[in-house]
PDB file of C-alpha atoms in Angstrom:
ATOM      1  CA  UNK A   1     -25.050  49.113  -5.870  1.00  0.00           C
ATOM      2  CA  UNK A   2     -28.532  50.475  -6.139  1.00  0.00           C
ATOM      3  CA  UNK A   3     -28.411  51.359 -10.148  1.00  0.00           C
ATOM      4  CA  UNK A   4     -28.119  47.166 -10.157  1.00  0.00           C
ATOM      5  CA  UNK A   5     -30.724  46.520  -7.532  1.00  0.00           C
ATOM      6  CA  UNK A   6     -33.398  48.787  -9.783  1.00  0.00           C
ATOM      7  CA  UNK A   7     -32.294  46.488 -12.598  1.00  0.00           C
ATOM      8  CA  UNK A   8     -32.362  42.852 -11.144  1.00  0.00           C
ATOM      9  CA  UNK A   9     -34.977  40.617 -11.208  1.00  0.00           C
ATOM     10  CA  UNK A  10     -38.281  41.115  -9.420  1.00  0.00           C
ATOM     11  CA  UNK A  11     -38.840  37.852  -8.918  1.00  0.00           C
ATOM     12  CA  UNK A  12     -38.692  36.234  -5.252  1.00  0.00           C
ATOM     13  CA  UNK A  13     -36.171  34.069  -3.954  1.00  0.00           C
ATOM     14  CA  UNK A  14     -38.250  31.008  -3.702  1.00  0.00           C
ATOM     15  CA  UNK A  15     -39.392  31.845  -7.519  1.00  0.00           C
ATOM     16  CA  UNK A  16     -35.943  31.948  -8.620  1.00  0.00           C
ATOM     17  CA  UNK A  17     -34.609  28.369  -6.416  1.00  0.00           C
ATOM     18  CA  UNK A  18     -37.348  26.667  -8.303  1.00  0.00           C
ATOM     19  CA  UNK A  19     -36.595  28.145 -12.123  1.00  0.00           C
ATOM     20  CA  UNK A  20     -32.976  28.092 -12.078  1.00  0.00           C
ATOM     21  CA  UNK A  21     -32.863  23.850 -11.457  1.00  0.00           C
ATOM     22  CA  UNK A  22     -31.903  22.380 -15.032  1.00  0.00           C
ATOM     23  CA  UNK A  23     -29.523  23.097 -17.770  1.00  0.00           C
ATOM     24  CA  UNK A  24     -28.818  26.220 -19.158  1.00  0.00           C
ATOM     25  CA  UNK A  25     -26.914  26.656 -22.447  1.00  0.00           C
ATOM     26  CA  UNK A  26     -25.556  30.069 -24.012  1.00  0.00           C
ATOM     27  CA  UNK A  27     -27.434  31.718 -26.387  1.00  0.00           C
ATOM     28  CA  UNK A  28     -25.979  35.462 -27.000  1.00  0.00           C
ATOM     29  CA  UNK A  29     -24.387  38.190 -25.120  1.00  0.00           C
ATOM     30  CA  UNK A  30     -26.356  41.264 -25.634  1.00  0.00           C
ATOM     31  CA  UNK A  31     -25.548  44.991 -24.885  1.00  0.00           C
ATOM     32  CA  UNK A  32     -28.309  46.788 -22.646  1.00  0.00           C
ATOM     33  CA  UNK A  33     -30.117  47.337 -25.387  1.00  0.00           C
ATOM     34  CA  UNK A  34     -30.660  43.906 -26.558  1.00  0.00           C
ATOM     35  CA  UNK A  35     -27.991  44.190 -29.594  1.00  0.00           C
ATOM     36  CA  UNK A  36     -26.653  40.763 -30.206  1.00  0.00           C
ATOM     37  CA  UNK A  37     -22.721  41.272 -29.513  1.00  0.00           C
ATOM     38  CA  UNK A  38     -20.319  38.446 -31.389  1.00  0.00           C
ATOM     39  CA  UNK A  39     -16.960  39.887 -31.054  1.00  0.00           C
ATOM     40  CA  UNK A  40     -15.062  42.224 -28.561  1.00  0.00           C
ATOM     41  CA  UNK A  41     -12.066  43.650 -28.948  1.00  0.00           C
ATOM     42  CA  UNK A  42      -9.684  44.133 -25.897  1.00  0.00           C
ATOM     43  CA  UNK A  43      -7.125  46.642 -25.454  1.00  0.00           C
ATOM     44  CA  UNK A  44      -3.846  45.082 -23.973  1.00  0.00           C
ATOM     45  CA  UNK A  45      -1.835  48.374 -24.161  1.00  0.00           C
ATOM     46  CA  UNK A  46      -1.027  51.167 -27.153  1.00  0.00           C
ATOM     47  CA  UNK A  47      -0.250  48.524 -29.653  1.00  0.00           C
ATOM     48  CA  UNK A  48      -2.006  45.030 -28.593  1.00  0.00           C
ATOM     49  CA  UNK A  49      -5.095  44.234 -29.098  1.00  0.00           C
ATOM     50  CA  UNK A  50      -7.323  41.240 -29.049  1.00  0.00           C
ATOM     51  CA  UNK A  51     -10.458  39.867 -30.415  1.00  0.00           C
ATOM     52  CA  UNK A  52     -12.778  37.904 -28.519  1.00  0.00           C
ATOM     53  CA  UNK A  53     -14.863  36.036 -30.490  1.00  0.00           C
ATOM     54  CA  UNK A  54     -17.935  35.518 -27.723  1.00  0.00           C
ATOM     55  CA  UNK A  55     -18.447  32.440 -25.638  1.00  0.00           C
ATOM     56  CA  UNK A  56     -19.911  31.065 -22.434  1.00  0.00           C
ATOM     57  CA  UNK A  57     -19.751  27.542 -21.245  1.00  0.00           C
ATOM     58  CA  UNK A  58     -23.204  26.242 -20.689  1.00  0.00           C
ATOM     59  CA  UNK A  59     -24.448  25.405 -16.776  1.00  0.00           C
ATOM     60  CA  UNK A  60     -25.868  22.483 -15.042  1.00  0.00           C
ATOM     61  CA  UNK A  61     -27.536  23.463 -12.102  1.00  0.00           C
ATOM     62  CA  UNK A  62     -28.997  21.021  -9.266  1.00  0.00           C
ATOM     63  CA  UNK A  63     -32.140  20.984  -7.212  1.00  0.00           C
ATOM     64  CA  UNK A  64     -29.254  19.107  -4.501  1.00  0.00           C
ATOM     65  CA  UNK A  65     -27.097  22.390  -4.509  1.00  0.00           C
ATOM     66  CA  UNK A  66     -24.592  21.221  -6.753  1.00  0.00           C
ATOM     67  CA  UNK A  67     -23.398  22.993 -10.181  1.00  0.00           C
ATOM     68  CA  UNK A  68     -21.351  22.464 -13.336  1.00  0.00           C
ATOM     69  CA  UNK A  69     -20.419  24.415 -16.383  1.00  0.00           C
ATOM     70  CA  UNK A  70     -20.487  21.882 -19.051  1.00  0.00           C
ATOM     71  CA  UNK A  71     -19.319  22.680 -22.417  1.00  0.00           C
ATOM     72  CA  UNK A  72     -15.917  24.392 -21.854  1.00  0.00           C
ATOM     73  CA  UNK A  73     -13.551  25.441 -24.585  1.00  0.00           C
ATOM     74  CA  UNK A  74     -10.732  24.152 -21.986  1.00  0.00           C
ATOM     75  CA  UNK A  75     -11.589  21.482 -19.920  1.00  0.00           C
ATOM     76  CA  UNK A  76      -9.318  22.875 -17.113  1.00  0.00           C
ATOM     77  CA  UNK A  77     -12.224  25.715 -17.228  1.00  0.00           C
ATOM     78  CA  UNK A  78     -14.492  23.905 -16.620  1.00  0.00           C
ATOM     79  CA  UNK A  79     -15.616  24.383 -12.751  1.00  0.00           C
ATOM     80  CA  UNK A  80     -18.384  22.337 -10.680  1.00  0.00           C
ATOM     81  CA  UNK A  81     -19.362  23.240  -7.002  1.00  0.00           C
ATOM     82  CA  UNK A  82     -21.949  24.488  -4.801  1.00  0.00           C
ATOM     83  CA  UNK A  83     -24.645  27.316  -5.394  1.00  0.00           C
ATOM     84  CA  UNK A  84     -27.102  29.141  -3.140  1.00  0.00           C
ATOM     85  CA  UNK A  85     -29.148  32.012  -3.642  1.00  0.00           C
ATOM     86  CA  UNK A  86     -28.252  34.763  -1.192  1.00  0.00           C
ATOM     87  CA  UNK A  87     -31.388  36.740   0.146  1.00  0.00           C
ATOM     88  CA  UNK A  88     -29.924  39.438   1.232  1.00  0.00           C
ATOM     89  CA  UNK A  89     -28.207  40.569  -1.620  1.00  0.00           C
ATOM     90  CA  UNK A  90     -30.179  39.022  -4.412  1.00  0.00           C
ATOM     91  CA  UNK A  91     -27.151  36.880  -5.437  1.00  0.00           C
ATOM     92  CA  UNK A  92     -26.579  33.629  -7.022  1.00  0.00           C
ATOM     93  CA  UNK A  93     -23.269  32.270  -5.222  1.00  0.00           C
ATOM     94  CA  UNK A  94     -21.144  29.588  -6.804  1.00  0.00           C
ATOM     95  CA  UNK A  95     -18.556  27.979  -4.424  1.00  0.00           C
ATOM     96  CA  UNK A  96     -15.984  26.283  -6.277  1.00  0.00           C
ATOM     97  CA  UNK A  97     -14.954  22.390  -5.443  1.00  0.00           C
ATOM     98  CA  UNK A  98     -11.359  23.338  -6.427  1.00  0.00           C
ATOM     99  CA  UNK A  99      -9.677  26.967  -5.970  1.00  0.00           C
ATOM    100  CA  UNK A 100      -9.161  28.965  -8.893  1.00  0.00           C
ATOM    101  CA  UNK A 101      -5.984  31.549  -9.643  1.00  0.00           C
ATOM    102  CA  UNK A 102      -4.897  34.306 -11.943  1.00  0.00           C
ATOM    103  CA  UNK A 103      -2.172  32.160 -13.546  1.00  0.00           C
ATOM    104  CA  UNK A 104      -2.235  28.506 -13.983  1.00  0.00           C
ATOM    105  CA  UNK A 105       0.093  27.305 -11.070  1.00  0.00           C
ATOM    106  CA  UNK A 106      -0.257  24.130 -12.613  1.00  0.00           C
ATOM    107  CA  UNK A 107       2.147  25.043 -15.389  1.00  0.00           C
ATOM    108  CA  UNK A 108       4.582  26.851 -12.763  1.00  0.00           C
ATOM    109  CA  UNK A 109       8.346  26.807 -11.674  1.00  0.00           C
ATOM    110  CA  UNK A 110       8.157  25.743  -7.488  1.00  0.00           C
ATOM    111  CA  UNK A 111      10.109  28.672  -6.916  1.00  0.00           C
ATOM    112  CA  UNK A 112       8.199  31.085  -9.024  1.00  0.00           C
ATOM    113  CA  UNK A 113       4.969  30.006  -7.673  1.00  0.00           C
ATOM    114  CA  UNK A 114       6.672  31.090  -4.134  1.00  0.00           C
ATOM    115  CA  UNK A 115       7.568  33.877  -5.441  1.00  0.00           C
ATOM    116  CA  UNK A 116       4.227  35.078  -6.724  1.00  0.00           C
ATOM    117  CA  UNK A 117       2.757  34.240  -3.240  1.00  0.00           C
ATOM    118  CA  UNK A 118       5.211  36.133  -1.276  1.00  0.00           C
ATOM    119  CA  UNK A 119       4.653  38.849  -3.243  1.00  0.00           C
ATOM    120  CA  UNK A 120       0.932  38.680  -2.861  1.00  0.00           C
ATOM    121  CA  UNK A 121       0.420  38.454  -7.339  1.00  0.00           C
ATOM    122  CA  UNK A 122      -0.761  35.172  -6.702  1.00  0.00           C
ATOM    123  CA  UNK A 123      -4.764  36.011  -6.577  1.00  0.00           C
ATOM    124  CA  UNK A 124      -6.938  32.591  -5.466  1.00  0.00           C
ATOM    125  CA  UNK A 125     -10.985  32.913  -6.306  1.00  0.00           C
ATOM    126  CA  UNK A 126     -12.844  30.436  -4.582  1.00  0.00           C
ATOM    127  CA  UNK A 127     -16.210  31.521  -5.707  1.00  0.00           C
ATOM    128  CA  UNK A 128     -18.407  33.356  -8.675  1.00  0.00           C
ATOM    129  CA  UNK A 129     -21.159  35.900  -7.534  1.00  0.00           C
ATOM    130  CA  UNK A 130     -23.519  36.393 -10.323  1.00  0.00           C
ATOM    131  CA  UNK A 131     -26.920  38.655 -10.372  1.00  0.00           C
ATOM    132  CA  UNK A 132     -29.822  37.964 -12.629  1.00  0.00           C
ATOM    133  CA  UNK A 133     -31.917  40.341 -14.884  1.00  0.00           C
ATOM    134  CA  UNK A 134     -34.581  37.819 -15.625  1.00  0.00           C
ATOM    135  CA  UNK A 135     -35.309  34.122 -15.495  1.00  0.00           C
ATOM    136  CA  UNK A 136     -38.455  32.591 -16.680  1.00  0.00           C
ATOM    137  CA  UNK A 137     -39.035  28.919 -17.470  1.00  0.00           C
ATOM    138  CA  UNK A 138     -37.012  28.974 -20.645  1.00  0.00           C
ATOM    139  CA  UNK A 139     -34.645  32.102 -20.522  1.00  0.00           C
ATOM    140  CA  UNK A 140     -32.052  33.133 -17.760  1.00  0.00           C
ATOM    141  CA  UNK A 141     -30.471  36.458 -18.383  1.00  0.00           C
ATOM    142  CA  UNK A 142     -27.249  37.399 -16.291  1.00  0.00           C
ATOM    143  CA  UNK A 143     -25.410  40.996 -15.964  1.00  0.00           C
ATOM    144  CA  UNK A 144     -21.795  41.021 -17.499  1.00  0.00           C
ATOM    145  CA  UNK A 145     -21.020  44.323 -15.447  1.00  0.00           C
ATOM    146  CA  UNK A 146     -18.923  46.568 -17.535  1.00  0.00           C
ATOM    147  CA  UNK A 147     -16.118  49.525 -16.158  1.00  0.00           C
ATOM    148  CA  UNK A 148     -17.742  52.120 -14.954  1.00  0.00           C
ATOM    149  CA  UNK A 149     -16.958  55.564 -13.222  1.00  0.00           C
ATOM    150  CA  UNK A 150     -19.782  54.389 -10.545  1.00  0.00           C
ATOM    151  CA  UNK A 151     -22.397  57.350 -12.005  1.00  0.00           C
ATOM    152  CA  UNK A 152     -23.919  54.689 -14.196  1.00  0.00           C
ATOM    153  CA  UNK A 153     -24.532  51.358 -14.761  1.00  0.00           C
ATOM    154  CA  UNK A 154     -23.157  49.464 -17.707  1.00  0.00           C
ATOM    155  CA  UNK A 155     -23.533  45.813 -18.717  1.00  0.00           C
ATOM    156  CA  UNK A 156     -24.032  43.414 -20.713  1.00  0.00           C
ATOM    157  CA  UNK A 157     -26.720  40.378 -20.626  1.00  0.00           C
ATOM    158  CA  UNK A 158     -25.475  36.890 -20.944  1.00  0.00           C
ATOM    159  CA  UNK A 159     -28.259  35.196 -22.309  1.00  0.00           C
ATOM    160  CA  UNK A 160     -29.092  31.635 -21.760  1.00  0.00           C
ATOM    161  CA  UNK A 161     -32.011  28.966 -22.936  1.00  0.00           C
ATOM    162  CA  UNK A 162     -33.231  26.265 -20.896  1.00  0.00           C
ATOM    163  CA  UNK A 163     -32.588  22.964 -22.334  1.00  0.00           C
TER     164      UNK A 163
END
């Protein structure tokens, strides 16, 4: 927790409330080092893999509290809700309108989707906690946290333009 605190922005809350009002669209995902990234490959097991090609929705964000990602590949991605900047822990909180899940129970059997709740595989988010490098007037730069043994801190920067 305190390798990201070092990193975050130095900038005070009532600094960041004011800049973050307006629309943000994705520019780049960068490694630490600023290295433009434009494809990821994942490792599904021994003999899957699968190639991101990189991606963010763009996000509208409110002076009345309110937020929406705009933009979405999927439209069913696309989220709006409420945001707040927490204090405390230097976090920018987005509180979904609509509950989110690990598998679209949209597309689900009744009985399965029982199933997967009595089981407890059924995950619901109802929020999205993100922490910011930088923000200026024109640039917003937010940590994509990668795994990590906990004796370092590794990320990657989503970086977005004002509109």
């Amino acid at each position: 927790m305190e390798l990201i605190d070092d990193a975050k922005t130095k900038k005070s809350a009532e600094q960041i409330e004011k800049l973050i009002i307006g629309t943000w669209e994705f520019e780049k995902l960068t490694d630490s080092n600023g290295k433009t990234i434009s494809e990821i490959t994942h490792f599904i097991n021994d003999t899957i893999t699968a190639n991101e090609v990189i991606w963010r929705p763009s996000m509208r964000i409110e002076k009345n509290g309110t937020y929406e990602l705009i933009g979405c590949d999927n439209p069913d991605n696309c989220e709006s809700g409420k945001w707040e900047y927490d204090r405390e822990f230097k976090l920018f909180r987005m509180t979904y309108d609509k509950p989110r899940y690990n598998v679209p129970i949209d597309k689900l059997a009744p009985g399965l989707l029982e199933q997967l709740r009595e089981s407890g595989s059924l995950i619901e988010f109802t929020k999205n906690e993100i922490e910011f490098a930088e923000i200026t007037q024109t640039e917003l730069k937010v940590f994509e946290l990668l795994e990590s043994d906990g004796t370092e801190f590794k990320y990657n920067l989503i970086v977005y333009r004002k509109k």
